[in-house]
CSV table of C-alpha atoms and ligand atoms in Angstrom, one decimal:
chain,number,residue,atom,x,y,z
A,1343,UNK,CA,0.2,0.0,0.0
A,1344,UNK,CA,1.7,3.4,-1.3
A,1345,UNK,CA,1.1,6.2,1.3
A,1346,UNK,CA,-1.2,8.6,0.5
A,1347,UNK,CA,0.9,11.6,1.2
A,1348,UNK,CA,3.2,10.4,-2.0
A,1349,UNK,CA,0.8,11.8,-4.3
A,1350,UNK,CA,2.2,16.0,-2.4
A,1351,UNK,CA,5.7,14.8,-4.0
A,1352,UNK,CA,6.4,17.8,-7.3
A,1353,UNK,CA,5.6,15.1,-10.2
A,1354,UNK,CA,9.1,15.7,-12.1
A,1355,UNK,CA,10.8,14.2,-8.9
A,1356,UNK,CA,9.8,11.0,-9.0
A,1357,UNK,CA,11.7,10.5,-12.3
A,1358,UNK,CA,15.0,12.3,-11.8
A,1359,UNK,CA,18.3,11.1,-11.8
A,1360,UNK,CA,20.2,12.2,-9.2
A,1361,UNK,CA,23.2,13.4,-9.4
A,1362,UNK,CA,25.6,10.0,-8.4
A,1363,UNK,CA,29.5,10.6,-8.1
A,1364,UNK,CA,32.0,7.5,-9.0
A,1365,UNK,CA,32.2,6.5,-4.9
A,1366,UNK,CA,28.5,5.7,-5.2
A,1367,UNK,CA,28.8,3.7,-8.0
A,1368,UNK,CA,30.7,1.0,-6.3
A,1369,UNK,CA,31.1,-0.9,-3.2
A,1370,UNK,CA,33.8,-2.2,-1.1
A,1371,UNK,CA,37.3,-1.7,-0.8
A,1372,UNK,CA,39.4,0.6,-3.1
A,1373,UNK,CA,43.0,1.1,-3.6
A,1374,UNK,CA,43.3,3.7,-5.1
A,1375,UNK,CA,40.7,7.0,-6.1
A,1376,UNK,CA,41.5,8.3,-9.1
A,1377,UNK,CA,37.3,9.5,-9.5
A,1378,UNK,CA,37.0,13.0,-9.0
A,1379,UNK,CA,39.6,15.1,-10.2
A,1380,UNK,CA,41.1,15.7,-6.4
A,1381,UNK,CA,44.6,17.2,-5.3
A,1382,UNK,CA,46.4,13.6,-4.7
A,1383,UNK,CA,48.0,15.6,-2.5
A,1384,UNK,CA,47.5,14.4,0.8
A,1385,UNK,CA,46.0,16.7,3.9
A,1386,UNK,CA,43.1,16.7,6.1
A,1387,UNK,CA,40.8,18.1,3.0
A,1388,UNK,CA,42.6,16.9,-0.3
A,1389,UNK,CA,39.1,14.0,-0.6
A,1390,UNK,CA,35.7,15.3,-1.3
A,1391,UNK,CA,33.5,14.1,1.8
A,1392,UNK,CA,31.2,11.4,2.4
A,1393,UNK,CA,27.9,12.8,0.3
A,1394,UNK,CA,25.9,11.3,2.8
A,1395,UNK,CA,27.7,10.6,5.7
A,1396,UNK,CA,26.8,7.4,6.6
A,1397,UNK,CA,29.5,7.8,10.1
A,1398,UNK,CA,27.5,11.0,10.9
A,1399,UNK,CA,24.1,9.7,10.1
A,1400,UNK,CA,24.9,6.6,12.8
A,1401,UNK,CA,25.7,8.5,15.4
A,1402,UNK,CA,23.0,11.4,15.4
A,1403,UNK,CA,20.6,8.8,14.9
A,1404,UNK,CA,21.7,6.9,17.8
A,1405,UNK,CA,21.5,9.6,20.3
A,1406,UNK,CA,18.3,10.8,18.8
A,1407,UNK,CA,16.4,7.4,19.1
A,1408,UNK,CA,15.6,6.7,15.6
A,1409,UNK,CA,17.0,4.8,12.9
A,1410,UNK,CA,19.5,5.8,10.3
A,1411,UNK,CA,17.7,5.7,7.8
A,1412,UNK,CA,14.9,8.6,8.7
A,1413,UNK,CA,17.1,10.7,9.6
A,1414,UNK,CA,18.7,13.7,6.6
A,1415,UNK,CA,22.0,15.7,8.2
A,1416,UNK,CA,21.1,19.4,6.7
A,1417,UNK,CA,24.0,22.2,6.3
A,1418,UNK,CA,21.6,24.1,9.4
A,1419,UNK,CA,17.7,23.4,10.0
A,1420,UNK,CA,17.8,25.9,7.4
A,1421,UNK,CA,18.5,23.8,4.7
A,1422,UNK,CA,15.9,22.0,5.8
A,1423,UNK,CA,13.9,24.4,5.3
A,1424,UNK,CA,14.2,25.4,1.8
A,1425,UNK,CA,14.6,21.2,0.8
A,1426,UNK,CA,11.1,20.4,2.1
A,1427,UNK,CA,9.5,23.3,0.1
A,1428,UNK,CA,11.3,22.3,-2.6
A,1429,UNK,CA,10.2,18.9,-2.4
A,1430,UNK,CA,6.4,19.2,-1.9
A,1431,UNK,CA,5.8,23.3,-3.4
A,1432,UNK,CA,5.0,23.7,-7.0
A,1433,UNK,CA,6.6,27.3,-8.0
A,1434,UNK,CA,3.7,29.5,-8.6
A,1435,UNK,CA,1.0,27.1,-7.4
A,1436,UNK,CA,1.9,25.8,-4.0
A,1437,UNK,CA,1.7,27.1,-0.8
A,1438,UNK,CA,2.9,27.1,3.1
A,1439,UNK,CA,1.1,27.6,6.0
A,1440,UNK,CA,2.5,28.6,9.2
A,1441,UNK,CA,0.9,30.1,12.7
A,1442,UNK,CA,2.8,34.2,13.3
A,1443,UNK,CA,4.0,34.8,15.1
A,1444,UNK,CA,6.7,32.1,13.8
A,1445,UNK,CA,10.2,31.8,12.2
A,1446,UNK,CA,10.6,34.5,10.0
A,1447,UNK,CA,12.9,31.6,7.4
A,1448,UNK,CA,9.5,29.8,6.3
A,1449,UNK,CA,8.1,32.7,4.6
A,1450,UNK,CA,11.3,33.6,3.0
A,1451,UNK,CA,12.4,30.3,1.9
A,1452,UNK,CA,9.1,30.0,0.4
A,1453,UNK,CA,8.9,33.5,-1.3
A,1454,UNK,CA,12.5,32.5,-2.7
A,1455,UNK,CA,10.2,29.6,-4.5
A,1456,UNK,CA,7.5,31.7,-5.4
A,1457,UNK,CA,5.4,29.6,-3.1
A,1458,UNK,CA,2.3,31.3,-1.6
A,1459,UNK,CA,2.3,31.1,2.1
A,1460,UNK,CA,-1.0,31.6,3.9
A,1461,UNK,CA,-0.6,33.1,7.5
A,1462,UNK,CA,-2.6,31.6,10.2
A,1463,UNK,CA,-2.5,33.6,14.0
A,1464,UNK,CA,-1.2,31.8,17.2
A,1465,UNK,CA,-4.3,32.5,19.6
A,1466,UNK,CA,-4.1,35.0,22.6
A,1467,UNK,CA,-2.2,32.3,24.8
A,1468,UNK,CA,0.0,31.5,20.9
A,1469,UNK,CA,-1.6,28.9,21.1
A,1470,UNK,CA,-2.5,27.0,17.0
A,1471,UNK,CA,-6.1,27.3,16.5
A,1472,UNK,CA,-6.9,23.3,15.4
A,1473,UNK,CA,-9.5,24.1,13.1
A,1474,UNK,CA,-8.1,26.9,11.2
A,1475,UNK,CA,-6.4,23.6,9.7
A,1476,UNK,CA,-9.9,22.4,8.0
A,1477,UNK,CA,-9.8,26.0,5.4
A,1478,UNK,CA,-6.6,25.1,4.5
A,1479,UNK,CA,-6.7,23.7,0.4
A,1480,UNK,CA,-5.2,21.0,-1.4
A,1481,UNK,CA,-2.5,24.3,-2.8
A,1482,UNK,CA,-1.6,24.0,1.0
A,1483,UNK,CA,1.1,21.8,1.5
A,1484,UNK,CA,3.3,21.9,4.1
A,1485,UNK,CA,2.7,23.4,7.6
A,1486,UNK,CA,5.5,24.4,9.3
A,1487,UNK,CA,5.0,24.6,13.0
A,1488,UNK,CA,7.4,25.5,15.7
A,1489,UNK,CA,7.6,24.4,19.2
A,1490,UNK,CA,9.2,25.7,21.4
A,1491,UNK,CA,7.9,28.6,18.9
A,1492,UNK,CA,9.9,31.2,18.6
A,1493,UNK,CA,9.7,33.7,19.3
A,1494,UNK,CA,6.6,33.7,22.3
A,1495,UNK,CA,8.5,30.8,23.7
A,1496,UNK,CA,5.8,28.1,24.3
A,1497,UNK,CA,5.4,24.5,23.2
A,1498,UNK,CA,2.9,23.1,22.2
A,1499,UNK,CA,1.8,19.6,24.0
A,1500,UNK,CA,1.4,16.3,21.8
A,1501,UNK,CA,-1.9,15.8,21.9
A,1502,UNK,CA,-1.8,19.1,20.3
A,1503,UNK,CA,0.3,18.2,17.4
A,1504,UNK,CA,-2.0,14.8,17.7
A,1505,UNK,CA,-4.5,16.7,16.5
A,1506,UNK,CA,-3.1,19.3,13.9
A,1507,UNK,CA,-1.2,15.9,12.4
A,1508,UNK,CA,-5.2,14.2,12.3
A,1509,UNK,CA,-6.8,17.6,10.8
A,1510,UNK,CA,-4.2,18.9,7.9
A,1511,UNK,CA,-4.1,17.0,4.7
A,1512,UNK,CA,-0.6,17.7,3.7
A,1513,UNK,CA,2.8,17.5,5.1
A,1514,UNK,CA,3.7,18.8,9.0
A,1515,UNK,CA,6.8,20.0,10.4
A,1516,UNK,CA,7.4,20.5,13.4
A,1517,UNK,CA,10.9,22.5,14.2
A,1518,UNK,CA,12.3,21.4,17.4
A,1519,UNK,CA,15.2,24.1,17.3
A,1520,UNK,CA,14.5,25.0,21.2
A,1521,UNK,CA,13.8,21.7,22.0
A,1522,UNK,CA,16.8,20.8,24.7
A,1523,UNK,CA,15.7,23.8,26.7
A,1524,UNK,CA,12.7,21.8,27.5
A,1525,UNK,CA,11.7,19.4,29.5
A,1526,UNK,CA,8.7,17.6,27.4
A,1527,UNK,CA,8.8,14.8,24.8
A,1528,UNK,CA,10.1,15.7,21.4
A,1529,UNK,CA,8.0,14.8,18.2
A,1530,UNK,CA,10.0,12.0,17.4
A,1531,UNK,CA,7.6,10.0,19.3
A,1532,UNK,CA,5.0,10.6,17.0
A,1533,UNK,CA,6.9,9.5,13.3
A,1534,UNK,CA,6.4,6.1,13.8
A,1535,UNK,CA,2.0,7.0,13.7
A,1536,UNK,CA,2.5,9.3,10.9
A,1537,UNK,CA,4.1,9.4,7.6
A,1538,UNK,CA,3.2,12.8,6.6
A,1539,UNK,CA,5.2,14.5,10.0
A,1540,UNK,CA,9.5,15.6,9.5
A,1541,UNK,CA,10.8,16.6,13.1
A,1542,UNK,CA,13.8,19.5,12.2
A,1543,UNK,CA,16.0,19.8,15.0
A,1544,UNK,CA,19.5,21.8,15.0
A,1545,UNK,CA,23.2,22.3,16.6
A,1546,UNK,CA,23.1,25.2,16.3
A,1547,UNK,CA,21.3,26.9,19.9
A,1548,UNK,CA,22.0,24.3,23.4
A,1549,UNK,CA,24.9,22.1,21.2
A,1550,UNK,CA,26.5,25.7,20.6
A,1551,UNK,CA,27.8,25.1,16.8
A,1552,UNK,CA,25.9,27.4,14.7
A,1553,UNK,CA,28.7,28.4,12.9
A,1554,UNK,CA,29.4,24.5,11.6
A,1555,UNK,CA,25.5,24.9,10.0
A,1556,UNK,CA,25.0,21.4,11.2
A,1557,UNK,CA,21.0,20.7,11.4
A,1558,UNK,CA,18.7,17.3,11.8
A,1559,UNK,CA,15.6,16.3,10.2
A,1560,UNK,CA,14.2,13.1,11.0
A,1561,UNK,CA,10.8,11.8,9.3
A,1562,UNK,CA,9.7,8.0,7.6
A,1563,UNK,CA,11.7,7.1,4.6
A,1564,UNK,CA,10.2,7.6,1.6
A,1565,UNK,CA,10.5,11.9,3.1
A,1566,UNK,CA,14.3,11.1,3.4
A,1567,UNK,CA,15.2,9.5,0.2
A,1568,UNK,CA,13.1,12.4,-1.3
A,1569,UNK,CA,15.8,15.5,0.5
A,1570,UNK,CA,18.5,13.1,-0.6
A,1571,UNK,CA,17.7,13.2,-4.2
A,1572,UNK,CA,17.3,17.4,-4.1
A,1573,UNK,CA,20.6,18.3,-2.1
A,1574,UNK,CA,23.8,19.3,-3.0
A,1575,UNK,CA,25.9,16.3,-3.4
A,1576,UNK,CA,28.3,17.4,-0.6
A,1577,UNK,CA,26.0,19.8,1.8
A,1578,UNK,CA,27.9,18.8,4.6
A,1579,UNK,CA,31.4,19.9,4.7
A,1580,UNK,CA,34.1,17.3,6.5
A,1581,UNK,CA,35.7,20.7,9.2
A,1582,UNK,CA,31.7,20.4,10.5
A,1583,UNK,CA,31.3,17.0,10.1
A,1584,UNK,CA,34.6,16.2,12.5
A,1585,UNK,CA,33.5,19.2,14.5
A,1586,UNK,CA,29.7,17.2,15.1
A,1587,UNK,CA,31.0,14.3,15.9
A,1588,UNK,CA,33.2,15.2,19.0
A,1589,UNK,CA,30.7,17.3,20.4
A,1590,UNK,CA,28.4,14.7,20.2
A,1591,UNK,CA,30.5,12.1,22.0
A,1592,UNK,CA,30.5,14.5,25.1
A,1593,UNK,CA,26.5,15.3,25.6
A,1594,UNK,CA,27.5,16.2,29.8
A,1595,UNK,CA,28.9,19.1,27.7
A,1596,UNK,CA,25.6,20.2,26.3
A,1597,UNK,CA,23.8,19.3,29.1
A,1598,UNK,CA,25.9,21.1,31.0
A,1599,UNK,CA,25.5,24.7,29.7
A,1600,UNK,CA,21.5,23.9,29.1
A,1601,UNK,CA,21.3,23.3,32.7
A,1602,UNK,CA,23.3,27.4,33.6
A,1603,UNK,CA,21.3,28.7,30.7
A,1604,UNK,CA,17.9,28.0,32.1
A,1605,UNK,CA,18.9,29.0,35.9
A,1606,UNK,CA,19.8,32.1,34.1
A,1607,UNK,CA,16.5,32.7,32.0
A,1608,UNK,CA,14.6,32.2,35.6
A,1609,UNK,CA,16.7,35.0,37.3
A,1610,UNK,CA,17.2,37.0,34.9
A,1611,UNK,CA,13.4,36.7,34.4
A,1612,UNK,CA,12.8,37.1,38.0
A,1613,UNK,CA,14.8,40.7,37.9
A,1614,UNK,CA,13.3,41.7,34.9
A,1615,UNK,CA,10.0,41.7,36.3
A,1616,UNK,CA,10.8,43.7,39.0
A,1617,UNK,CA,11.4,46.7,36.8
A,1618,UNK,CA,8.5,49.2,36.9
A,1619,UNK,CA,8.7,49.3,32.9
A,1620,UNK,CA,8.1,45.9,32.6
A,1621,UNK,CA,4.4,44.9,31.3
A,1622,UNK,CA,5.1,41.1,31.3
A,1623,UNK,CA,7.5,38.1,31.0
A,1624,UNK,CA,5.9,35.2,28.6
A,1625,UNK,CA,6.9,32.1,30.0
A,1626,UNK,CA,10.0,30.2,28.0
A,1627,UNK,CA,10.5,26.8,28.0
A,1628,UNK,CA,13.2,27.7,24.8
A,1629,UNK,CA,16.7,29.9,25.9
A,1630,UNK,CA,15.5,33.7,25.7
A,1631,UNK,CA,12.6,35.5,27.7
A,1632,UNK,CA,9.5,36.8,25.3
A,1633,UNK,CA,9.2,40.6,27.7
A,1634,UNK,CA,7.0,43.3,27.0
A,1635,UNK,CA,7.5,46.4,28.0
A,1636,UNK,CA,5.6,49.5,28.6
A,1637,UNK,CA,7.1,51.2,25.2
A,1638,UNK,CA,9.6,48.2,23.6
A,1639,UNK,CA,10.7,50.2,21.0
A,1640,UNK,CA,12.2,52.7,23.2
A,1641,UNK,CA,13.6,50.0,25.4
A,1642,UNK,CA,15.2,48.7,22.0
A,1643,UNK,CA,16.4,52.3,21.5
A,1644,UNK,CA,18.2,52.4,24.6
A,1645,UNK,CA,19.9,49.3,25.1
A,1646,UNK,CA,21.4,50.0,21.5
A,1647,UNK,CA,22.3,53.2,22.4
A,1648,UNK,CA,24.0,50.7,25.3
A,1649,UNK,CA,25.6,48.5,22.8
A,1650,UNK,CA,23.1,46.0,23.5
A,1651,UNK,CA,21.6,44.3,20.5
A,1652,UNK,CA,18.2,42.1,21.3
A,1653,UNK,CA,15.2,41.5,18.9
A,1654,UNK,CA,13.2,43.8,18.2
A,1655,UNK,CA,9.2,42.0,17.3
A,1656,UNK,CA,7.2,44.9,18.7
A,1657,UNK,CA,5.9,45.2,14.6
A,1658,UNK,CA,4.4,41.2,15.3
A,1659,UNK,CA,1.4,40.6,15.3
A,1660,UNK,CA,0.8,39.7,19.2
A,1661,UNK,CA,4.1,41.1,19.8
A,1662,UNK,CA,3.3,44.7,20.6
A,1663,UNK,CA,6.1,46.0,22.6
A,1664,UNK,CA,7.9,42.6,22.6
A,1665,UNK,CA,11.4,42.2,23.2
A,1666,UNK,CA,13.0,38.7,23.1
A,1667,UNK,CA,15.8,38.6,24.5
A,1668,UNK,CA,18.5,35.4,24.6
A,1669,UNK,CA,19.6,34.8,27.7
A,1670,UNK,CA,23.3,35.1,27.9
A,1671,UNK,CA,26.3,33.7,30.2
A,1672,UNK,CA,25.9,35.1,34.0
A,1673,UNK,CA,27.8,38.1,33.4
A,1674,UNK,CA,26.5,39.3,30.3
A,1675,UNK,CA,22.7,38.7,31.9
A,1676,UNK,CA,24.6,41.5,34.7
A,1677,UNK,CA,25.6,43.8,32.4
A,1678,UNK,CA,22.2,44.1,30.4
A,1679,UNK,CA,20.5,44.0,34.1
A,1680,UNK,CA,23.4,47.1,35.2
A,1681,UNK,CA,22.5,48.7,31.8
A,1682,UNK,CA,18.7,48.2,32.1
A,1683,UNK,CA,18.6,50.1,36.0
A,1684,UNK,CA,19.5,53.3,34.6
A,1685,UNK,CA,17.0,53.5,32.8
A,1686,UNK,CA,14.6,53.1,35.3
A,1687,UNK,CA,16.6,56.2,36.7
A,1688,UNK,CA,16.4,58.5,33.1
B,816,PLP,C1,17.6,29.4,15.0
B,816,PLP,C2,16.8,28.2,14.7
B,816,PLP,C3,16.6,27.8,13.4
B,816,PLP,C4,18.4,27.1,13.3
B,816,PLP,O1,19.1,27.2,12.0
B,816,PLP,P1,19.5,26.6,12.4
B,816,PLP,O2,20.1,26.9,10.0
B,816,PLP,O3,19.8,25.0,12.5
B,816,PLP,O4,21.2,27.1,12.1
B,816,PLP,C5,16.0,26.9,12.9
B,816,PLP,N1,14.0,27.0,13.3
B,816,PLP,C6,13.7,28.0,14.5
B,816,PLP,C7,12.7,28.4,14.8
B,816,PLP,C8,15.6,29.0,14.7
B,816,PLP,O5,14.5,30.0,15.6
């Protein structure tokens, strides 16, 4: 039985022959590689990397608790977002949907492909409205959900995700860039039940490898195979792959960072709540705080004048006067608070 979601794939991709390297075309042990026009003088970087990153996929699959067949390593999550749109959305015709306010790349990525966007609105509690999904038409191929959501900081329950997966007719992508900061279970748990589900995670946030550009997409094999088909042959470079292998073998370092960041987040929330010009600090399952000020733009400009850059979200729907503040080290957060102290006194 073929799964009913396969008809969502752009039809020309089914017949596409992907680029194949000479090393894909043989198996066994080679004594000498004279196939790829590389420089023969040995250095750590003279050979092309493994296009499918077999060693890395095995390691990441084991820490994520999935099979290596259900996992794709991406050049940051942003690459996976882009590839999924390329796999499912016909330019000039199809659309993606997401609930605002959320991460900006879904809309930007769609726009670069001439793919339309349907912007739904989260409710006052920043929760998605499941019933709104019934109105989406057949050309809306992908729903992007960000959980914990950037910039609101809240997480959608697995129960809510179940309801969404049962309601929406297309591909559901759950972007879990911040899941390492939350105690809640990952949507990876739902993969077995839903062939249309894709879970994205990244090594850019908790794992501290933003500069290495490493993300991971987990899904049923039919989706992973399509992503493998359309990706650039060498999307992951060996330097980044090596860094990640090293880092995932020391998971306690990441856990320690996460613990410190969460502790700092709670400390910062408490301190900020003491300022008369702060209206609300939203609960956060991530490494940032969304804060509503009496006058968000004025605080934003003030902080810039002190050399501190935070994310101004005051113009986003539902986020009047809100700034998103990334949690820093204890010293960095103290510096922020010291400066804000002088704002009070102005
Ligand atoms: C930071 C972030 C990402 C990460 O993108 P990378 O390309 O992996 O660095 C993805 N999604 C959301 C919601 C983010 O906030």
